[in-house]
Amino acid sequence: MILIGLFQLLLLFLENTAAQARKCEPTKLASLDWDEFKWLYKQQDSTFSGDSIASYVFIRINPDGTREAREVSELHQPWTDLLASEIDSFEVKRDSLIKRIHAPYRLKYTSTTRNKKQQLALQKKGFSKAFISFHNFGLAADGAIARKGRHLRRGAIYDQYGMKAKEIGLFWGGDFVGFPDPGHIQAFLNSATLIQKYPEVALEYEPFKNAYERNYFKKVDLGREELVEDSRDLLIELNLLRENKPCACSQAIPFPASASGLQLKPYTITVLANLQENYIFIQKGSYGYFYSTGRWKLD
């Protein structure tokens, strides 16, 4: 029994270590590819300003002093393209549930795909615990069941709905620990499993990583880690993707003299990486900050 207890404590320690925040360790970068610019920006962006941005400009000054620039209209491909097969499969399963709920009950979906602003508004009001939801990817739906025209908020019929959803390979919100949502169904167990299959979507979670860490370790400190197992799994996946990747160190540095000619354009976000002098500039609104270059390491 003592050995089992020690083994369980060891597992908990390893899980918490894996979920522990990574630190951006200052270092010289020999190279930086264009895709990594997206992650640099997302990891520092907490403003969530997307709609008014027309384009992103990435400027790279190489170790030999040569200068290159690239402009993109989006930071990622539309998720509807990357996740097309998953969305199609989910929609078929979702719609098939309507026929599986029989009279006198009637199922309809009150919420399917929602945008980021809608999700954050729900999160701030306490109607959702997630900063990023499967609804944002078109992989979740909220069902409402009525009986003789009267909407039911709970009851055995929702248990049947959840059972039928799981029978066809979906995941039911009624199983959520700490925040059960009996009307909710989704295509994946949690965000970590989605990222394992599609690492690109982790880009959407990066601006909220610090918030997930605060929530997770707060519950761990209270001895309620069972309430945040999904957050732990998400943080582990985000940390795995970060490990040894380029980063902009958190402490801002003084304005470098070599950046005096930097010009910012309206409705454009500029990210500049000077690999010759080891600094990164990331625009935030109408201004920006300079940071030392680095790589993510275990803190």
PDB file of N, CA and C in Angstrom, residues 52-144:
ATOM      1  N   SER A  52      -9.691  43.947 -36.754  1.00  0.00           N
ATOM      2  CA  SER A  52      -9.278  45.179 -37.424  1.00  0.00           C
ATOM      3  C   SER A  52      -7.916  45.053 -38.106  1.00  0.00           C
ATOM      4  N   ILE A  53      -7.305  43.890 -38.033  1.00  0.00           N
ATOM      5  CA  ILE A  53      -5.977  43.695 -38.620  1.00  0.00           C
ATOM      6  C   ILE A  53      -6.123  43.215 -40.059  1.00  0.00           C
ATOM      7  N   ALA A  54      -5.541  43.984 -40.996  1.00  0.00           N
ATOM      8  CA  ALA A  54      -5.632  43.626 -42.414  1.00  0.00           C
ATOM      9  C   ALA A  54      -4.517  42.678 -42.824  1.00  0.00           C
ATOM     10  N   SER A  55      -3.339  42.818 -42.194  1.00  0.00           N
ATOM     11  CA  SER A  55      -2.223  41.948 -42.564  1.00  0.00           C
ATOM     12  C   SER A  55      -1.164  41.950 -41.467  1.00  0.00           C
ATOM     13  N   TYR A  56      -0.247  41.001 -41.580  1.00  0.00           N
ATOM     14  CA  TYR A  56       0.870  40.858 -40.654  1.00  0.00           C
ATOM     15  C   TYR A  56       2.158  40.935 -41.477  1.00  0.00           C
ATOM     16  N   VAL A  57       3.103  41.722 -41.009  1.00  0.00           N
ATOM     17  CA  VAL A  57       4.385  41.851 -41.687  1.00  0.00           C
ATOM     18  C   VAL A  57       5.469  41.252 -40.804  1.00  0.00           C
ATOM     19  N   PHE A  58       6.196  40.280 -41.339  1.00  0.00           N
ATOM     20  CA  PHE A  58       7.301  39.654 -40.619  1.00  0.00           C
ATOM     21  C   PHE A  58       8.606  40.121 -41.256  1.00  0.00           C
ATOM     22  N   ILE A  59       9.487  40.675 -40.453  1.00  0.00           N
ATOM     23  CA  ILE A  59      10.780  41.165 -40.930  1.00  0.00           C
ATOM     24  C   ILE A  59      11.879  40.393 -40.221  1.00  0.00           C
ATOM     25  N   ARG A  60      12.804  39.849 -41.018  1.00  0.00           N
ATOM     26  CA  ARG A  60      13.903  39.077 -40.440  1.00  0.00           C
ATOM     27  C   ARG A  60      15.235  39.676 -40.883  1.00  0.00           C
ATOM     28  N   ILE A  61      16.057  40.027 -39.912  1.00  0.00           N
ATOM     29  CA  ILE A  61      17.417  40.459 -40.190  1.00  0.00           C
ATOM     30  C   ILE A  61      18.331  39.301 -39.824  1.00  0.00           C
ATOM     31  N   ASN A  62      18.941  38.713 -40.824  1.00  0.00           N
ATOM     32  CA  ASN A  62      19.728  37.501 -40.639  1.00  0.00           C
ATOM     33  C   ASN A  62      21.056  37.794 -39.941  1.00  0.00           C
ATOM     34  N   PRO A  63      21.727  36.754 -39.427  1.00  0.00           N
ATOM     35  CA  PRO A  63      23.012  36.967 -38.738  1.00  0.00           C
ATOM     36  C   PRO A  63      24.046  37.697 -39.589  1.00  0.00           C
ATOM     37  N   ASP A  64      23.955  37.578 -40.934  1.00  0.00           N
ATOM     38  CA  ASP A  64      24.913  38.267 -41.806  1.00  0.00           C
ATOM     39  C   ASP A  64      24.480  39.691 -42.142  1.00  0.00           C
ATOM     40  N   GLY A  65      23.339  40.140 -41.564  1.00  0.00           N
ATOM     41  CA  GLY A  65      22.872  41.503 -41.777  1.00  0.00           C
ATOM     42  C   GLY A  65      21.892  41.678 -42.916  1.00  0.00           C
ATOM     43  N   THR A  66      21.686  40.662 -43.729  1.00  0.00           N
ATOM     44  CA  THR A  66      20.713  40.768 -44.818  1.00  0.00           C
ATOM     45  C   THR A  66      19.301  40.839 -44.247  1.00  0.00           C
ATOM     46  N   ARG A  67      18.422  41.530 -44.970  1.00  0.00           N
ATOM     47  CA  ARG A  67      17.071  41.799 -44.485  1.00  0.00           C
ATOM     48  C   ARG A  67      16.049  41.174 -45.423  1.00  0.00           C
ATOM     49  N   GLU A  68      15.070  40.492 -44.855  1.00  0.00           N
ATOM     50  CA  GLU A  68      13.994  39.882 -45.626  1.00  0.00           C
ATOM     51  C   GLU A  68      12.663  40.213 -44.963  1.00  0.00           C
ATOM     52  N   ALA A  69      11.611  40.263 -45.756  1.00  0.00           N
ATOM     53  CA  ALA A  69      10.280  40.556 -45.212  1.00  0.00           C
ATOM     54  C   ALA A  69       9.230  39.705 -45.919  1.00  0.00           C
ATOM     55  N   ARG A  70       8.189  39.408 -45.182  1.00  0.00           N
ATOM     56  CA  ARG A  70       7.075  38.636 -45.744  1.00  0.00           C
ATOM     57  C   ARG A  70       5.773  39.158 -45.138  1.00  0.00           C
ATOM     58  N   GLU A  71       4.754  39.292 -45.957  1.00  0.00           N
ATOM     59  CA  GLU A  71       3.452  39.779 -45.498  1.00  0.00           C
ATOM     60  C   GLU A  71       2.398  38.697 -45.688  1.00  0.00           C
ATOM     61  N   VAL A  72       1.567  38.494 -44.683  1.00  0.00           N
ATOM     62  CA  VAL A  72       0.490  37.495 -44.760  1.00  0.00           C
ATOM     63  C   VAL A  72      -0.802  38.135 -44.265  1.00  0.00           C
ATOM     64  N   SER A  73      -1.919  37.658 -44.797  1.00  0.00           N
ATOM     65  CA  SER A  73      -3.208  38.213 -44.391  1.00  0.00           C
ATOM     66  C   SER A  73      -3.787  37.488 -43.179  1.00  0.00           C
ATOM     67  N   GLU A  74      -3.328  36.253 -42.946  1.00  0.00           N
ATOM     68  CA  GLU A  74      -3.795  35.463 -41.804  1.00  0.00           C
ATOM     69  C   GLU A  74      -2.610  34.782 -41.148  1.00  0.00           C
ATOM     70  N   LEU A  75      -2.755  34.476 -39.880  1.00  0.00           N
ATOM     71  CA  LEU A  75      -1.687  33.769 -39.181  1.00  0.00           C
ATOM     72  C   LEU A  75      -1.747  32.263 -39.396  1.00  0.00           C
ATOM     73  N   HIS A  76      -2.828  31.776 -39.945  1.00  0.00           N
ATOM     74  CA  HIS A  76      -3.001  30.334 -40.110  1.00  0.00           C
ATOM     75  C   HIS A  76      -3.968  30.080 -41.251  1.00  0.00           C
ATOM     76  N   GLN A  77      -3.984  28.883 -41.709  1.00  0.00           N
ATOM     77  CA  GLN A  77      -4.998  28.533 -42.689  1.00  0.00           C
ATOM     78  C   GLN A  77      -6.348  28.454 -41.989  1.00  0.00           C
ATOM     79  N   PRO A  78      -7.439  28.699 -42.708  1.00  0.00           N
ATOM     80  CA  PRO A  78      -8.761  28.579 -42.060  1.00  0.00           C
ATOM     81  C   PRO A  78      -8.939  27.182 -41.479  1.00  0.00           C
ATOM     82  N   TRP A  79      -9.399  27.130 -40.244  1.00  0.00           N
ATOM     83  CA  TRP A  79      -9.564  25.831 -39.591  1.00  0.00           C
ATOM     84  C   TRP A  79     -10.598  24.973 -40.312  1.00  0.00           C
ATOM     85  N   THR A  80     -11.527  25.610 -41.025  1.00  0.00           N
ATOM     86  CA  THR A  80     -12.519  24.827 -41.768  1.00  0.00           C
ATOM     87  C   THR A  80     -11.863  23.993 -42.861  1.00  0.00           C
ATOM     88  N   ASP A  81     -10.700  24.438 -43.359  1.00  0.00           N
ATOM     89  CA  ASP A  81      -9.967  23.644 -44.356  1.00  0.00           C
ATOM     90  C   ASP A  81      -9.206  22.505 -43.677  1.00  0.00           C
ATOM     91  N   LEU A  82      -8.432  22.841 -42.650  1.00  0.00           N
ATOM     92  CA  LEU A  82      -7.635  21.823 -41.969  1.00  0.00           C
ATOM     93  C   LEU A  82      -8.505  20.735 -41.349  1.00  0.00           C
ATOM     94  N   LEU A  83      -9.650  21.147 -40.773  1.00  0.00           N
ATOM     95  CA  LEU A  83     -10.496  20.218 -40.021  1.00  0.00           C
ATOM     96  C   LEU A  83     -11.731  19.765 -40.800  1.00  0.00           C
ATOM     97  N   ALA A  84     -11.704  19.946 -42.109  1.00  0.00           N
ATOM     98  CA  ALA A  84     -12.895  19.690 -42.923  1.00  0.00           C
ATOM     99  C   ALA A  84     -13.487  18.304 -42.705  1.00  0.00           C
ATOM    100  N   SER A  85     -12.652  17.278 -42.709  1.00  0.00           N
ATOM    101  CA  SER A  85     -13.174  15.909 -42.558  1.00  0.00           C
ATOM    102  C   SER A  85     -13.741  15.699 -41.156  1.00  0.00           C
ATOM    103  N   GLU A  86     -13.092  16.291 -40.140  1.00  0.00           N
ATOM    104  CA  GLU A  86     -13.588  16.162 -38.766  1.00  0.00           C
ATOM    105  C   GLU A  86     -14.936  16.879 -38.609  1.00  0.00           C
ATOM    106  N   ILE A  87     -15.052  18.058 -39.213  1.00  0.00           N
ATOM    107  CA  ILE A  87     -16.293  18.828 -39.131  1.00  0.00           C
ATOM    108  C   ILE A  87     -17.429  18.087 -39.830  1.00  0.00           C
ATOM    109  N   ASP A  88     -17.149  17.543 -41.013  1.00  0.00           N
ATOM    110  CA  ASP A  88     -18.176  16.785 -41.743  1.00  0.00           C
ATOM    111  C   ASP A  88     -18.650  15.593 -40.926  1.00  0.00           C
ATOM    112  N   SER A  89     -17.695  14.851 -40.345  1.00  0.00           N
ATOM    113  CA  SER A  89     -18.042  13.673 -39.551  1.00  0.00           C
ATOM    114  C   SER A  89     -18.867  14.072 -38.337  1.00  0.00           C
ATOM    115  N   PHE A  90     -18.454  15.153 -37.670  1.00  0.00           N
ATOM    116  CA  PHE A  90     -19.190  15.603 -36.492  1.00  0.00           C
ATOM    117  C   PHE A  90     -20.616  16.014 -36.855  1.00  0.00           C
ATOM    118  N   GLU A  91     -20.777  16.750 -37.942  1.00  0.00           N
ATOM    119  CA  GLU A  91     -22.105  17.229 -38.320  1.00  0.00           C
ATOM    120  C   GLU A  91     -23.050  16.077 -38.653  1.00  0.00           C
ATOM    121  N   VAL A  92     -22.519  15.038 -39.294  1.00  0.00           N
ATOM    122  CA  VAL A  92     -23.345  13.860 -39.596  1.00  0.00           C
ATOM    123  C   VAL A  92     -23.810  13.199 -38.305  1.00  0.00           C
ATOM    124  N   LYS A  93     -22.884  13.012 -37.365  1.00  0.00           N
ATOM    125  CA  LYS A  93     -23.234  12.390 -36.083  1.00  0.00           C
ATOM    126  C   LYS A  93     -24.183  13.276 -35.291  1.00  0.00           C
ATOM    127  N   ARG A  94     -23.880  14.572 -35.266  1.00  0.00           N
ATOM    128  CA  ARG A  94     -24.729  15.527 -34.546  1.00  0.00           C
ATOM    129  C   ARG A  94     -26.161  15.479 -35.046  1.00  0.00           C
ATOM    130  N   ASP A  95     -26.334  15.549 -36.357  1.00  0.00           N
ATOM    131  CA  ASP A  95     -27.685  15.585 -36.926  1.00  0.00           C
ATOM    132  C   ASP A  95     -28.415  14.257 -36.769  1.00  0.00           C
ATOM    133  N   SER A  96     -27.648  13.159 -36.719  1.00  0.00           N
ATOM    134  CA  SER A  96     -28.292  11.857 -36.547  1.00  0.00           C
ATOM    135  C   SER A  96     -28.922  11.719 -35.169  1.00  0.00           C
ATOM    136  N   LEU A  97     -28.413  12.483 -34.192  1.00  0.00           N
ATOM    137  CA  LEU A  97     -28.976  12.426 -32.835  1.00  0.00           C
ATOM    138  C   LEU A  97     -30.406  12.950 -32.790  1.00  0.00           C
ATOM    139  N   ILE A  98     -30.745  13.868 -33.682  1.00  0.00           N
ATOM    140  CA  ILE A  98     -32.099  14.422 -33.701  1.00  0.00           C
ATOM    141  C   ILE A  98     -33.125  13.306 -33.916  1.00  0.00           C
ATOM    142  N   LYS A  99     -32.765  12.341 -34.782  1.00  0.00           N
ATOM    143  CA  LYS A  99     -33.686  11.235 -35.066  1.00  0.00           C
ATOM    144  C   LYS A  99     -33.674  10.176 -33.968  1.00  0.00           C
ATOM    145  N   ARG A 100     -32.677  10.229 -33.095  1.00  0.00           N
ATOM    146  CA  ARG A 100     -32.570   9.235 -32.030  1.00  0.00           C
ATOM    147  C   ARG A 100     -33.319   9.649 -30.758  1.00  0.00           C
ATOM    148  N   ILE A 101     -33.771  10.891 -30.712  1.00  0.00           N
ATOM    149  CA  ILE A 101     -34.590  11.363 -29.590  1.00  0.00           C
ATOM    150  C   ILE A 101     -36.046  11.336 -30.050  1.00  0.00           C
ATOM    151  N   HIS A 102     -36.828  10.453 -29.458  1.00  0.00           N
ATOM    152  CA  HIS A 102     -38.179  10.176 -29.955  1.00  0.00           C
ATOM    153  C   HIS A 102     -39.262  10.908 -29.164  1.00  0.00           C
ATOM    154  N   ALA A 103     -40.417  11.027 -29.798  1.00  0.00           N
ATOM    155  CA  ALA A 103     -41.586  11.658 -29.171  1.00  0.00           C
ATOM    156  C   ALA A 103     -41.882  10.969 -27.828  1.00  0.00           C
ATOM    157  N   PRO A 104     -42.347  11.725 -26.826  1.00  0.00           N
ATOM    158  CA  PRO A 104     -42.821  13.116 -26.906  1.00  0.00           C
ATOM    159  C   PRO A 104     -41.720  14.167 -26.800  1.00  0.00           C
ATOM    160  N   TYR A 105     -40.444  13.742 -26.932  1.00  0.00           N
ATOM    161  CA  TYR A 105     -39.340  14.677 -26.796  1.00  0.00           C
ATOM    162  C   TYR A 105     -38.880  15.154 -28.181  1.00  0.00           C
ATOM    163  N   ARG A 106     -38.339  16.342 -28.194  1.00  0.00           N
ATOM    164  CA  ARG A 106     -37.829  16.911 -29.448  1.00  0.00           C
ATOM    165  C   ARG A 106     -36.500  17.614 -29.166  1.00  0.00           C
ATOM    166  N   LEU A 107     -35.481  17.271 -29.961  1.00  0.00           N
ATOM    167  CA  LEU A 107     -34.149  17.843 -29.805  1.00  0.00           C
ATOM    168  C   LEU A 107     -33.888  18.882 -30.889  1.00  0.00           C
ATOM    169  N   LYS A 108     -33.366  20.021 -30.485  1.00  0.00           N
ATOM    170  CA  LYS A 108     -32.877  20.996 -31.459  1.00  0.00           C
ATOM    171  C   LYS A 108     -31.576  21.590 -30.924  1.00  0.00           C
ATOM    172  N   TYR A 109     -30.764  22.107 -31.833  1.00  0.00           N
ATOM    173  CA  TYR A 109     -29.478  22.668 -31.436  1.00  0.00           C
ATOM    174  C   TYR A 109     -29.578  24.186 -31.361  1.00  0.00           C
ATOM    175  N   THR A 110     -29.220  24.716 -30.206  1.00  0.00           N
ATOM    176  CA  THR A 110     -29.321  26.156 -29.976  1.00  0.00           C
ATOM    177  C   THR A 110     -28.005  26.873 -30.247  1.00  0.00           C
ATOM    178  N   SER A 111     -26.905  26.136 -30.294  1.00  0.00           N
ATOM    179  CA  SER A 111     -25.602  26.737 -30.567  1.00  0.00           C
ATOM    180  C   SER A 111     -24.703  25.700 -31.221  1.00  0.00           C
ATOM    181  N   THR A 112     -24.121  26.067 -32.346  1.00  0.00           N
ATOM    182  CA  THR A 112     -23.166  25.172 -33.017  1.00  0.00           C
ATOM    183  C   THR A 112     -21.818  25.899 -33.108  1.00  0.00           C
ATOM    184  N   THR A 113     -21.491  26.424 -34.280  1.00  0.00           N
ATOM    185  CA  THR A 113     -20.232  27.155 -34.420  1.00  0.00           C
ATOM    186  C   THR A 113     -20.391  28.576 -33.879  1.00  0.00           C
ATOM    187  N   ARG A 114     -19.399  29.024 -33.117  1.00  0.00           N
ATOM    188  CA  ARG A 114     -19.392  30.414 -32.644  1.00  0.00           C
ATOM    189  C   ARG A 114     -17.996  31.002 -32.823  1.00  0.00           C
ATOM    190  N   ASN A 115     -17.932  32.323 -32.924  1.00  0.00           N
ATOM    191  CA  ASN A 115     -16.624  32.941 -33.133  1.00  0.00           C
ATOM    192  C   ASN A 115     -15.913  33.187 -31.803  1.00  0.00           C
ATOM    193  N   LYS A 116     -14.698  33.686 -31.885  1.00  0.00           N
ATOM    194  CA  LYS A 116     -13.861  33.842 -30.692  1.00  0.00           C
ATOM    195  C   LYS A 116     -14.437  34.872 -29.725  1.00  0.00           C
ATOM    196  N   LYS A 117     -14.955  35.984 -30.284  1.00  0.00           N
ATOM    197  CA  LYS A 117     -15.501  37.022 -29.414  1.00  0.00           C
ATOM    198  C   LYS A 117     -16.711  36.502 -28.635  1.00  0.00           C
ATOM    199  N   GLN A 118     -17.553  35.720 -29.298  1.00  0.00           N
ATOM    200  CA  GLN A 118     -18.709  35.140 -28.613  1.00  0.00           C
ATOM    201  C   GLN A 118     -18.265  34.205 -27.500  1.00  0.00           C
ATOM    202  N   GLN A 119     -17.226  33.402 -27.770  1.00  0.00           N
ATOM    203  CA  GLN A 119     -16.742  32.463 -26.764  1.00  0.00           C
ATOM    204  C   GLN A 119     -16.168  33.194 -25.558  1.00  0.00           C
ATOM    205  N   LEU A 120     -15.382  34.229 -25.797  1.00  0.00           N
ATOM    206  CA  LEU A 120     -14.792  34.981 -24.691  1.00  0.00           C
ATOM    207  C   LEU A 120     -15.852  35.702 -23.873  1.00  0.00           C
ATOM    208  N   ALA A 121     -16.908  36.172 -24.550  1.00  0.00           N
ATOM    209  CA  ALA A 121     -18.002  36.831 -23.830  1.00  0.00           C
ATOM    210  C   ALA A 121     -18.688  35.842 -22.901  1.00  0.00           C
ATOM    211  N   LEU A 122     -18.911  34.614 -23.371  1.00  0.00           N
ATOM    212  CA  LEU A 122     -19.518  33.582 -22.537  1.00  0.00           C
ATOM    213  C   LEU A 122     -18.611  33.217 -21.365  1.00  0.00           C
ATOM    214  N   GLN A 123     -17.306  33.157 -21.641  1.00  0.00           N
ATOM    215  CA  GLN A 123     -16.348  32.807 -20.591  1.00  0.00           C
ATOM    216  C   GLN A 123     -16.327  33.878 -19.497  1.00  0.00           C
ATOM    217  N   LYS A 124     -16.354  35.142 -19.900  1.00  0.00           N
ATOM    218  CA  LYS A 124     -16.317  36.231 -18.925  1.00  0.00           C
ATOM    219  C   LYS A 124     -17.576  36.261 -18.067  1.00  0.00           C
ATOM    220  N   LYS A 125     -18.701  35.837 -18.645  1.00  0.00           N
ATOM    221  CA  LYS A 125     -19.966  35.825 -17.900  1.00  0.00           C
ATOM    222  C   LYS A 125     -20.122  34.573 -17.036  1.00  0.00           C
ATOM    223  N   GLY A 126     -19.173  33.634 -17.164  1.00  0.00           N
ATOM    224  CA  GLY A 126     -19.232  32.421 -16.362  1.00  0.00           C
ATOM    225  C   GLY A 126     -20.045  31.304 -16.964  1.00  0.00           C
ATOM    226  N   PHE A 127     -20.481  31.466 -18.240  1.00  0.00           N
ATOM    227  CA  PHE A 127     -21.266  30.429 -18.894  1.00  0.00           C
ATOM    228  C   PHE A 127     -20.395  29.357 -19.524  1.00  0.00           C
ATOM    229  N   SER A 128     -19.111  29.591 -19.561  1.00  0.00           N
ATOM    230  CA  SER A 128     -18.162  28.615 -20.088  1.00  0.00           C
ATOM    231  C   SER A 128     -16.858  28.751 -19.308  1.00  0.00           C
ATOM    232  N   LYS A 129     -16.152  27.645 -19.140  1.00  0.00           N
ATOM    233  CA  LYS A 129     -14.865  27.667 -18.461  1.00  0.00           C
ATOM    234  C   LYS A 129     -13.706  27.796 -19.450  1.00  0.00           C
ATOM    235  N   ALA A 130     -13.999  27.701 -20.740  1.00  0.00           N
ATOM    236  CA  ALA A 130     -12.950  27.635 -21.752  1.00  0.00           C
ATOM    237  C   ALA A 130     -12.753  28.972 -22.465  1.00  0.00           C
ATOM    238  N   PHE A 131     -11.491  29.347 -22.677  1.00  0.00           N
ATOM    239  CA  PHE A 131     -11.176  30.519 -23.487  1.00  0.00           C
ATOM    240  C   PHE A 131     -11.310  30.184 -24.967  1.00  0.00           C
ATOM    241  N   ILE A 132     -10.945  28.963 -25.307  1.00  0.00           N
ATOM    242  CA  ILE A 132     -11.115  28.440 -26.659  1.00  0.00           C
ATOM    243  C   ILE A 132     -11.984  27.199 -26.548  1.00  0.00           C
ATOM    244  N   SER A 133     -13.017  27.131 -27.375  1.00  0.00           N
ATOM    245  CA  SER A 133     -13.982  26.040 -27.291  1.00  0.00           C
ATOM    246  C   SER A 133     -13.993  25.247 -28.592  1.00  0.00           C
ATOM    247  N   PHE A 134     -14.466  24.021 -28.516  1.00  0.00           N
ATOM    248  CA  PHE A 134     -14.668  23.242 -29.738  1.00  0.00           C
ATOM    249  C   PHE A 134     -15.702  23.899 -30.647  1.00  0.00           C
ATOM    250  N   HIS A 135     -16.561  24.745 -30.072  1.00  0.00           N
ATOM    251  CA  HIS A 135     -17.500  25.507 -30.889  1.00  0.00           C
ATOM    252  C   HIS A 135     -16.752  26.396 -31.886  1.00  0.00           C
ATOM    253  N   ASN A 136     -15.579  26.902 -31.494  1.00  0.00           N
ATOM    254  CA  ASN A 136     -14.804  27.770 -32.375  1.00  0.00           C
ATOM    255  C   ASN A 136     -14.293  27.049 -33.610  1.00  0.00           C
ATOM    256  N   PHE A 137     -14.181  25.731 -33.524  1.00  0.00           N
ATOM    257  CA  PHE A 137     -13.691  24.933 -34.641  1.00  0.00           C
ATOM    258  C   PHE A 137     -14.817  24.222 -35.392  1.00  0.00           C
ATOM    259  N   GLY A 138     -16.060  24.443 -34.984  1.00  0.00           N
ATOM    260  CA  GLY A 138     -17.169  23.746 -35.617  1.00  0.00           C
ATOM    261  C   GLY A 138     -17.272  22.297 -35.203  1.00  0.00           C
ATOM    262  N   LEU A 139     -16.751  21.972 -34.006  1.00  0.00           N
ATOM    263  CA  LEU A 139     -16.696  20.586 -33.552  1.00  0.00           C
ATOM    264  C   LEU A 139     -17.494  20.360 -32.268  1.00  0.00           C
ATOM    265  N   ALA A 140     -18.471  21.229 -32.005  1.00  0.00           N
ATOM    266  CA  ALA A 140     -19.313  21.085 -30.814  1.00  0.00           C
ATOM    267  C   ALA A 140     -20.686  21.660 -31.102  1.00  0.00           C
ATOM    268  N   ALA A 141     -21.660  21.220 -30.314  1.00  0.00           N
ATOM    269  CA  ALA A 141     -23.023  21.737 -30.429  1.00  0.00           C
ATOM    270  C   ALA A 141     -23.700  21.652 -29.069  1.00  0.00           C
ATOM    271  N   ASP A 142     -24.602  22.578 -28.831  1.00  0.00           N
ATOM    272  CA  ASP A 142     -25.399  22.568 -27.601  1.00  0.00           C
ATOM    273  C   ASP A 142     -26.831  22.229 -27.960  1.00  0.00           C
ATOM    274  N   GLY A 143     -27.301  21.138 -27.405  1.00  0.00           N
ATOM    275  CA  GLY A 143     -28.656  20.687 -27.699  1.00  0.00           C
ATOM    276  C   GLY A 143     -29.636  21.061 -26.599  1.00  0.00           C
ATOM    277  N   ALA A 144     -30.855  21.355 -26.996  1.00  0.00           N
ATOM    278  CA  ALA A 144     -31.935  21.638 -26.053  1.00  0.00           C
ATOM    279  C   ALA A 144     -33.072  20.660 -26.348  1.00  0.00           C
TER     280      ALA A 144
END
